[in-house]
JSON list of C-alpha atoms in Angstrom, two decimals:
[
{"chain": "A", "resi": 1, "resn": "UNK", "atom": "CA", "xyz": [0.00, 0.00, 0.00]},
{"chain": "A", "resi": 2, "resn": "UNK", "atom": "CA", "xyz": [1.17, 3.00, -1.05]},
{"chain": "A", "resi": 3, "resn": "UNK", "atom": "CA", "xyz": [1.18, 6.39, 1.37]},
{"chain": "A", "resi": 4, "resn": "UNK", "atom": "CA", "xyz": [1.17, 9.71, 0.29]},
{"chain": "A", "resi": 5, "resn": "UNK", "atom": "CA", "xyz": [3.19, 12.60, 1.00]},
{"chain": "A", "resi": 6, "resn": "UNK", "atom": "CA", "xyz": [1.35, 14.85, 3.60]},
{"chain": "A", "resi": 7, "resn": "UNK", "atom": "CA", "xyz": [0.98, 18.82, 2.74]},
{"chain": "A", "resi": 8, "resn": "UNK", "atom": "CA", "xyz": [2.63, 21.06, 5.29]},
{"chain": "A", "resi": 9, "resn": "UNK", "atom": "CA", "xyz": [0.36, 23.68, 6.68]},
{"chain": "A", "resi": 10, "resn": "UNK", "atom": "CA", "xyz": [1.15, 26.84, 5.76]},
{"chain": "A", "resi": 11, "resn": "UNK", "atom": "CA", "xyz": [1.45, 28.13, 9.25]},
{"chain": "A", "resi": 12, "resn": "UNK", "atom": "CA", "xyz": [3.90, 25.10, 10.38]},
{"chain": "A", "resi": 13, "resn": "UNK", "atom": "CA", "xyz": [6.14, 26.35, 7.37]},
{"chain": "A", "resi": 14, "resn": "UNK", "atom": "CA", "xyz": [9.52, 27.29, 8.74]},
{"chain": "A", "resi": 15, "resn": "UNK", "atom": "CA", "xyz": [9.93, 31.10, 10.57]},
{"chain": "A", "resi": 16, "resn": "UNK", "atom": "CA", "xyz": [13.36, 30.95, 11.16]},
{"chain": "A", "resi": 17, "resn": "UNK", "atom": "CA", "xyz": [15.09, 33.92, 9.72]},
{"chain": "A", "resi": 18, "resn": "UNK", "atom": "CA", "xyz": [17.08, 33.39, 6.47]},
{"chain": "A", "resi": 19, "resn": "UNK", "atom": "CA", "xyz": [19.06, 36.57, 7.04]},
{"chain": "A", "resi": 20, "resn": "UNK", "atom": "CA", "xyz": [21.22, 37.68, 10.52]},
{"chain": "A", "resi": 21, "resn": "UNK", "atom": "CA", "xyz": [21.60, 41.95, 11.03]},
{"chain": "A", "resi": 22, "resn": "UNK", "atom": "CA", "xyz": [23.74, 43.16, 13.41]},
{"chain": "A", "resi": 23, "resn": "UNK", "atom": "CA", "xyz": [24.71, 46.98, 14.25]},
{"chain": "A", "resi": 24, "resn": "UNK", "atom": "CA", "xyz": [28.45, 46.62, 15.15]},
{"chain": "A", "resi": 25, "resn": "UNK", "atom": "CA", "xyz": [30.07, 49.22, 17.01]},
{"chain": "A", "resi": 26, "resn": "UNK", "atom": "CA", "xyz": [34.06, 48.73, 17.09]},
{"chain": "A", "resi": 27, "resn": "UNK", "atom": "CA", "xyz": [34.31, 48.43, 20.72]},
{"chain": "A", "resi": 28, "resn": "UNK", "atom": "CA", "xyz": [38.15, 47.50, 21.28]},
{"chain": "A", "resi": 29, "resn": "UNK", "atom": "CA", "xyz": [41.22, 46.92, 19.29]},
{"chain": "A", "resi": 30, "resn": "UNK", "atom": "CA", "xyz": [43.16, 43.88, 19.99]},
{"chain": "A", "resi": 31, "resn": "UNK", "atom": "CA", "xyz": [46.50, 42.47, 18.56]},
{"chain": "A", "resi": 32, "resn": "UNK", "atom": "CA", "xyz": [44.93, 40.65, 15.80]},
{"chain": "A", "resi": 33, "resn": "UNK", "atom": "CA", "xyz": [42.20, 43.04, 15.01]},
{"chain": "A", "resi": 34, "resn": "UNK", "atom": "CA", "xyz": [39.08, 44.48, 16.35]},
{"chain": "A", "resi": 35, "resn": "UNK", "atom": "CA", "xyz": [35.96, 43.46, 18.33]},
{"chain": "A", "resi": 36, "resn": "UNK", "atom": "CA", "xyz": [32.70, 44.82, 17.37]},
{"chain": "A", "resi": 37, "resn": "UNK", "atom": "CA", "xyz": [30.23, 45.21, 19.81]},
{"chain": "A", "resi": 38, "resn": "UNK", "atom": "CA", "xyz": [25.79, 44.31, 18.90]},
{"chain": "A", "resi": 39, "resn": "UNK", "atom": "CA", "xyz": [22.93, 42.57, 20.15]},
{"chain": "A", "resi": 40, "resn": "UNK", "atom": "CA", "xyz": [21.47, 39.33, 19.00]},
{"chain": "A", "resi": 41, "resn": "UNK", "atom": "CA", "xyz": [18.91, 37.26, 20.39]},
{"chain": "A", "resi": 42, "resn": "UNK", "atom": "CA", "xyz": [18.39, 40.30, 23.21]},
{"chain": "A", "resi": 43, "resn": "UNK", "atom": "CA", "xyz": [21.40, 40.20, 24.87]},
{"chain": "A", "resi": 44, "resn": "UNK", "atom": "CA", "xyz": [25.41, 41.60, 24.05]},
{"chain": "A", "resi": 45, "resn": "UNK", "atom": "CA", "xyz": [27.50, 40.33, 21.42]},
{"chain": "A", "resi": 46, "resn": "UNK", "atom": "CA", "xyz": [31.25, 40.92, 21.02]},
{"chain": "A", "resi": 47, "resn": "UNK", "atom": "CA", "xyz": [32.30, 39.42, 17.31]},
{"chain": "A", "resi": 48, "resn": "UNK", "atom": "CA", "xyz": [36.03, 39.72, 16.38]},
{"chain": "A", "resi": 49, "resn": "UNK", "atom": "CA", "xyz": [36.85, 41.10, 13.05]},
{"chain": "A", "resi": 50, "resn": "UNK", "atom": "CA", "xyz": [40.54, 40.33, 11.29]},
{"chain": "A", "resi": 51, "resn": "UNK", "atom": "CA", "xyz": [42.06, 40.37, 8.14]},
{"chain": "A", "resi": 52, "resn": "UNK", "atom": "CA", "xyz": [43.64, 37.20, 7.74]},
{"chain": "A", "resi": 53, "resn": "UNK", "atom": "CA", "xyz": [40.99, 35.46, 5.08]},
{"chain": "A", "resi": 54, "resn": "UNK", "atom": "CA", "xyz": [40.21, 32.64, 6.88]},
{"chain": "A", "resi": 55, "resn": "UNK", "atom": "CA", "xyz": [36.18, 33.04, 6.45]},
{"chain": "A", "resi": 56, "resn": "UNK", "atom": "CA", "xyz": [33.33, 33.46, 8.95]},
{"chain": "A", "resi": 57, "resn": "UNK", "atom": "CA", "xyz": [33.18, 31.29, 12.03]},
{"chain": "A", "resi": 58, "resn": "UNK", "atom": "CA", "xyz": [29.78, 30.99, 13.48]},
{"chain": "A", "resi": 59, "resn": "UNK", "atom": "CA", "xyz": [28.12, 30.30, 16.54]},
{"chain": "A", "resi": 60, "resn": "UNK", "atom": "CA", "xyz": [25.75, 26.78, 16.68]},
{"chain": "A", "resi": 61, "resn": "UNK", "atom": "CA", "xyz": [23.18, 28.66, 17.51]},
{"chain": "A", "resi": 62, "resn": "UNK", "atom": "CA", "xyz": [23.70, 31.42, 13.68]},
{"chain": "A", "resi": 63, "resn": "UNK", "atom": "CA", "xyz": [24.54, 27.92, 12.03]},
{"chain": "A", "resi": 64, "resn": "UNK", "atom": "CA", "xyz": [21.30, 26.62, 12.50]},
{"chain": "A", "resi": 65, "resn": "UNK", "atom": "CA", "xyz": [19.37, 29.27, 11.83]},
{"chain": "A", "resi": 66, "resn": "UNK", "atom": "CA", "xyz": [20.72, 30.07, 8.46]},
{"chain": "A", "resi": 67, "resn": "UNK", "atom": "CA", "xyz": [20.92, 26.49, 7.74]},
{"chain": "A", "resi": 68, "resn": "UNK", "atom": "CA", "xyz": [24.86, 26.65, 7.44]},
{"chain": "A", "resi": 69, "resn": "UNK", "atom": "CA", "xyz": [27.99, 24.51, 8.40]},
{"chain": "A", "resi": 70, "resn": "UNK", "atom": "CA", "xyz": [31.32, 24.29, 8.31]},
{"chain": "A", "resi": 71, "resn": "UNK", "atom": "CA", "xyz": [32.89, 24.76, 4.52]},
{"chain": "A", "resi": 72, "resn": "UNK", "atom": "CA", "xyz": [29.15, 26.54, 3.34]},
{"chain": "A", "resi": 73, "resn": "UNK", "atom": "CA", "xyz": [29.38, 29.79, 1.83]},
{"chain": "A", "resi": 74, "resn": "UNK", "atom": "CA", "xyz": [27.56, 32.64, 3.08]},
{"chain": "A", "resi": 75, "resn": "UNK", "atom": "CA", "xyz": [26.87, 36.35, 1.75]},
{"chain": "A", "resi": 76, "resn": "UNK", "atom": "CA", "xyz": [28.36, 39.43, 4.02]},
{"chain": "A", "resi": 77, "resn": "UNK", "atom": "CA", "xyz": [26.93, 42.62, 3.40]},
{"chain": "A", "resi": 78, "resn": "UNK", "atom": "CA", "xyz": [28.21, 45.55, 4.84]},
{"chain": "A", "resi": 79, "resn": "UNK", "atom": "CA", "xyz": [25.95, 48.95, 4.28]},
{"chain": "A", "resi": 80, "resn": "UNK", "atom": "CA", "xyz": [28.23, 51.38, 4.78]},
{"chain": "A", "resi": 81, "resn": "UNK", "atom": "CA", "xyz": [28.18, 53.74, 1.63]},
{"chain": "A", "resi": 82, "resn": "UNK", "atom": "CA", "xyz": [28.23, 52.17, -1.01]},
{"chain": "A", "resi": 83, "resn": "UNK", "atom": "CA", "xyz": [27.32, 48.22, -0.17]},
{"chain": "A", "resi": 84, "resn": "UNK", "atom": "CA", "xyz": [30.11, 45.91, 0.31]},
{"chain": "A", "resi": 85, "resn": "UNK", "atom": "CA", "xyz": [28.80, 42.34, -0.45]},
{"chain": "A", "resi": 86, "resn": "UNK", "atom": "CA", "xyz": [31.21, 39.49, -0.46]},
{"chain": "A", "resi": 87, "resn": "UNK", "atom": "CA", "xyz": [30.87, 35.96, -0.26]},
{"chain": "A", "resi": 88, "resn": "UNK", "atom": "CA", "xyz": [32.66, 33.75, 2.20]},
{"chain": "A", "resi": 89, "resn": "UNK", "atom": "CA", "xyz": [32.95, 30.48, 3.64]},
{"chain": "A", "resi": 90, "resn": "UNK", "atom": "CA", "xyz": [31.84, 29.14, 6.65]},
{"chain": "A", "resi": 91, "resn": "UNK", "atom": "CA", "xyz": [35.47, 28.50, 8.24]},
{"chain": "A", "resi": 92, "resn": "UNK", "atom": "CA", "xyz": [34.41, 26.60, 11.83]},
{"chain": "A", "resi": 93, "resn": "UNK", "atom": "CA", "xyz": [31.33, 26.59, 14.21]},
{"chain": "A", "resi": 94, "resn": "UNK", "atom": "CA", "xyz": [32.64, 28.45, 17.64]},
{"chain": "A", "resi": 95, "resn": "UNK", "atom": "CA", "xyz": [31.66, 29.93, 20.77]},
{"chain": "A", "resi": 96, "resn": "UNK", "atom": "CA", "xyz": [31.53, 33.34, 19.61]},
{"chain": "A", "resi": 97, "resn": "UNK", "atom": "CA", "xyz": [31.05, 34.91, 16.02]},
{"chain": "A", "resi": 98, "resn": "UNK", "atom": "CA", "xyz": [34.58, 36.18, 14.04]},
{"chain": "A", "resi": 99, "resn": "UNK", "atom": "CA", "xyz": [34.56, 37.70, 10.35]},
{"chain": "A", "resi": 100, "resn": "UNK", "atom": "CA", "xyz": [38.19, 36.73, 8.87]},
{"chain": "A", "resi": 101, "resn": "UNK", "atom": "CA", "xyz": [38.37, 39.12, 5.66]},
{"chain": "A", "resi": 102, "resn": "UNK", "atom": "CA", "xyz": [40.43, 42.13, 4.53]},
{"chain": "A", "resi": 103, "resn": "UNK", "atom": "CA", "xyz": [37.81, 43.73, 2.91]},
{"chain": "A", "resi": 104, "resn": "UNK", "atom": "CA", "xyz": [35.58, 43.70, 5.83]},
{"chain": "A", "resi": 105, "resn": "UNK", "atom": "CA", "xyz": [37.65, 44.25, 8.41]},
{"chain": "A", "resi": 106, "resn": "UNK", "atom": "CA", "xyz": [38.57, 47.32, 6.73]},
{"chain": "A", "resi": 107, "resn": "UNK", "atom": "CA", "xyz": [35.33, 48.34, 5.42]},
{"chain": "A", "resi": 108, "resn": "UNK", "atom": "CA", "xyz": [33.93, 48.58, 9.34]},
{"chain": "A", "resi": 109, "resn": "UNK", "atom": "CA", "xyz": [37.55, 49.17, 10.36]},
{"chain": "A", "resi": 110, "resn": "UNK", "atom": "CA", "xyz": [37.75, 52.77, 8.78]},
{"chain": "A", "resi": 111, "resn": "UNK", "atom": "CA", "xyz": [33.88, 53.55, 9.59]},
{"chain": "A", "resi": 112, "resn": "UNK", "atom": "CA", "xyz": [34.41, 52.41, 13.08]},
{"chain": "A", "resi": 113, "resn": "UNK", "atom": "CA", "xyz": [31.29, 50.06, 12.56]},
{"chain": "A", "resi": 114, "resn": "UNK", "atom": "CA", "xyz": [28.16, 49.68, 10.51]},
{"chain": "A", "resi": 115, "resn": "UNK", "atom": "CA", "xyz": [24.90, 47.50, 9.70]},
{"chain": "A", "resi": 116, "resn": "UNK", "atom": "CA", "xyz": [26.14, 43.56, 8.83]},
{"chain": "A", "resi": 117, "resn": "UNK", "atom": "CA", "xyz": [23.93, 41.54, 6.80]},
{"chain": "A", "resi": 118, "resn": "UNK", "atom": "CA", "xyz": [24.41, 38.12, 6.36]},
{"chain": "A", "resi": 119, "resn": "UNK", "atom": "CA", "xyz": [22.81, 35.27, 4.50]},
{"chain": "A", "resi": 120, "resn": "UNK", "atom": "CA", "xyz": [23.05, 31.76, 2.96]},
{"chain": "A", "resi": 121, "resn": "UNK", "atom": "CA", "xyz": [24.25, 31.78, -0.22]}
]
């Protein structure tokens, strides 16, 4: 006997965001970079910007909701200006957030912060 597929309900269909927004603030210089200060999920997040190219590391928690893992590529945008969009891997899952790229480390670097977008690509 055969069974057939069921049809989700519309209002089970996923609501997890697609896209993560953070207002950074650069909140400290360190010896490898700088440390951006935002909220997510209602409470403080410090995320480490350098320029060494590894990627983006994220935490389990930004994994899952963008439905990402390690050696994924997501989208950075940085609205600063004119818009900065790169794409990048996903480098490693971590404890706390870290965006590994020249171009945005300088980008938010030089503007002492800005409005990060980022996405599955």
């Amino acid at each position: 006997m055969k069974t057939r597929a069921r049809k989700k309900n519309p209002s089970q269909a996923r609501t997890e965001p697609d896209e993560l927004v953070f207002v950074i603030d650069v909140s400290a210089l360190t010896k490898e970079g700088f440390v951006g200060s935002s909220k997510y999920a209602g409470r403080q997040l410090d995320v480490k910007f350098d320029d060494s190219g590894e990627g983006v590391f994220l935490t389990a928690d930004m994994a899952a909701r963008l439905h990402v893992r390690k050696g994924s590529r997501v989208v950075l945008v940085i609205e600063e200006g004119p818009d900065l969009v790169m794409e990048l891997p996903v480098a490693g899952i971590r404890s706390s957030p870290k965006v590994s790229d020249p171009k945005a480390y300088h980008a938010l670097g030089s503007e002492g912060g800005g409005v990060v977008r980022l996405r599955r690509a």
